[in-house]
Coordinates of N, CA and C in Angstrom, one line a residue:
M135 N 15.2 30.6 8.7 CA 14.4 29.6 8.0 C 15.2 29.1 6.7
G136 N 14.9 27.9 6.4 CA 15.5 27.3 5.2 C 14.7 27.5 4.0
K137 N 15.1 27.0 2.9 CA 14.4 27.2 1.6 C 13.0 26.7 1.6
T138 N 12.6 25.7 2.4 CA 11.3 25.1 2.5 C 10.4 25.9 3.3
G139 N 10.9 26.9 4.0 CA 10.1 27.7 4.9 C 10.0 27.2 6.3
R140 N 10.7 26.1 6.5 CA 10.7 25.5 7.9 C 12.0 25.9 8.6
R141 N 11.9 25.9 9.9 CA 13.0 26.3 10.7 C 14.1 25.2 10.6
T142 N 15.3 25.7 10.7 CA 16.4 24.8 10.6 C 17.2 24.8 11.9
G143 N 18.0 23.9 12.2 CA 18.8 23.9 13.4 C 18.2 23.1 14.5
A144 N 18.3 23.6 15.7 CA 17.9 22.8 16.9 C 16.4 22.4 16.9
G145 N 15.6 23.2 16.4 CA 14.1 22.9 16.3 C 13.9 21.7 15.4
C146 N 14.6 21.5 14.4 CA 14.5 20.4 13.5 C 14.9 19.1 14.2
R147 N 16.0 19.2 14.9 CA 16.5 18.0 15.6 C 15.5 17.5 16.6
G148 N 14.8 18.4 17.3 CA 13.8 18.1 18.3 C 12.6 17.4 17.6
R149 N 12.2 17.9 16.5 CA 11.1 17.4 15.7 C 11.4 16.0 15.3
R150 N 12.6 15.7 14.9 CA 13.0 14.4 14.4 C 12.9 13.4 15.6
K151 N 13.3 13.8 16.8 CA 13.1 12.9 17.9 C 11.7 12.5 18.2
K152 N 10.8 13.5 18.0 CA 9.4 13.2 18.2 C 8.8 12.3 17.1
D153 N 9.4 12.4 15.9 CA 8.9 11.5 14.9 C 9.3 10.1 15.1
V154 N 10.1 9.8 16.1 CA 10.4 8.4 16.4 C 9.2 7.7 17.2
L155 N 8.4 8.5 17.8 CA 7.2 8.0 18.6 C 6.0 8.1 17.7
E156 N 5.0 7.2 18.0 CA 3.7 7.1 17.4 C 2.8 8.2 18.0
R157 N 1.9 8.7 17.2 CA 0.9 9.6 17.6 C -0.5 8.8 17.7
C158 N -1.3 9.2 18.6 CA -2.7 8.6 18.7 C -3.4 9.0 17.4
V159 N -4.1 8.0 16.8 CA -4.8 8.2 15.5 C -6.1 9.0 15.8
L160 N -6.5 9.1 17.0 CA -7.8 9.9 17.3 C -7.5 11.3 17.7
C161 N -6.6 11.5 18.6 CA -6.4 12.9 19.2 C -5.1 13.5 18.7
G162 N -4.1 12.7 18.2 CA -2.9 13.3 17.8 C -1.8 13.4 18.8
R163 N -2.1 13.0 20.1 CA -1.1 13.1 21.1 C 0.1 12.1 20.9
L164 N 1.3 12.5 21.3 CA 2.4 11.6 21.2 C 2.2 10.5 22.2
T165 N 2.5 9.2 21.8 CA 2.4 8.1 22.8 C 3.8 7.7 23.1
P166 N 4.0 6.9 24.1 CA 5.4 6.4 24.4 C 5.8 5.2 23.6
V167 N 5.1 4.9 22.5 CA 5.4 3.8 21.6 C 6.3 4.2 20.5
K168 N 7.4 3.5 20.3 CA 8.3 3.8 19.2 C 7.7 3.3 17.9
R169 N 7.9 4.1 16.8 CA 7.3 3.8 15.5 C 7.8 2.4 15.0
D170 N 9.0 2.1 15.3 CA 9.6 0.8 14.8 C 9.3 -0.4 15.6
S171 N 8.5 -0.2 16.7 CA 8.2 -1.4 17.5 C 7.1 -2.2 16.9
H172 N 7.2 -3.5 17.1 CA 6.2 -4.5 16.5 C 4.9 -4.3 17.1
I173 N 3.8 -4.4 16.4 CA 2.5 -4.2 16.9 C 2.1 -5.2 17.9
A174 N 2.6 -6.4 17.9 CA 2.3 -7.4 18.9 C 2.7 -7.0 20.3
G175 N 3.7 -6.2 20.4 CA 4.1 -5.8 21.8 C 3.6 -4.4 22.2
R176 N 2.7 -3.8 21.5 CA 2.2 -2.5 21.8 C 1.0 -2.5 22.7
R177 N 0.9 -1.5 23.6 CA -0.3 -1.3 24.3 C -1.2 -0.4 23.6
Y178 N -2.5 -0.6 23.6 CA -3.5 0.3 23.0 C -3.4 0.4 21.5
Y179 N -2.9 -0.7 20.9 CA -2.9 -0.7 19.4 C -4.2 -1.4 18.9
V180 N -4.9 -0.8 18.0 CA -6.1 -1.4 17.4 C -5.9 -1.8 16.0
E181 N -5.9 -3.0 15.7 CA -5.7 -3.5 14.3 C -6.8 -2.9 13.4
G182 N -6.3 -2.4 12.3 CA -7.2 -1.7 11.3 C -7.4 -0.2 11.6
A183 N -7.1 0.2 12.8 CA -7.2 1.6 13.1 C -5.8 2.3 13.3
G184 N -5.0 1.6 14.2 CA -3.7 2.1 14.5 C -3.5 2.3 16.0
Q185 N -2.5 3.2 16.3 CA -2.1 3.4 17.7 C -3.0 4.4 18.4
L186 N -3.5 4.1 19.6 CA -4.2 5.0 20.4 C -3.4 5.4 21.6
C187 N -3.7 6.5 22.2 CA -3.1 6.8 23.5 C -4.0 6.1 24.6
G188 N -3.6 6.1 25.8 CA -4.3 5.4 26.8 C -5.7 6.0 27.1
R189 N -5.8 7.3 27.0 CA -7.0 8.1 27.3 C -8.1 7.7 26.2
C190 N -7.7 7.8 24.9 CA -8.6 7.5 23.9 C -9.0 6.0 23.9
Y191 N -8.1 5.2 24.2 CA -8.4 3.7 24.2 C -9.5 3.5 25.2
Y192 N -9.3 4.0 26.4 CA -10.4 3.8 27.5 C -11.7 4.5 27.1
D193 N -11.6 5.7 26.5 CA -12.8 6.4 26.0 C -13.6 5.5 25.0
V194 N -12.9 4.8 24.1 CA -13.6 4.0 23.1 C -14.0 2.7 23.6
Y195 N -13.2 2.0 24.4 CA -13.4 0.7 24.9 C -13.9 0.5 26.3
Q196 N -14.3 1.6 26.9 CA -14.7 1.6 28.3 C -15.9 0.7 28.5
T197 N -15.9 -0.2 29.4 CA -17.0 -1.0 29.7 C -17.6 -0.7 31.1
G198 N -18.9 -0.7 31.2 CA -19.5 -0.4 32.5 C -20.2 0.9 32.5

């Protein structure tokens, strides 16, 4: 472990790769959406709330 109490080495590199992707604002799952992608091109993005995963999007906006 490093000075911050966090693991260093390979575990950190893997964590950084995950940080490239957005997480669902409701459940916290990783989505396939890159953080630097424009919101106009995103699926399941809700303005004022943020990025949702497909499952949460359908749970919230399910019609019928």
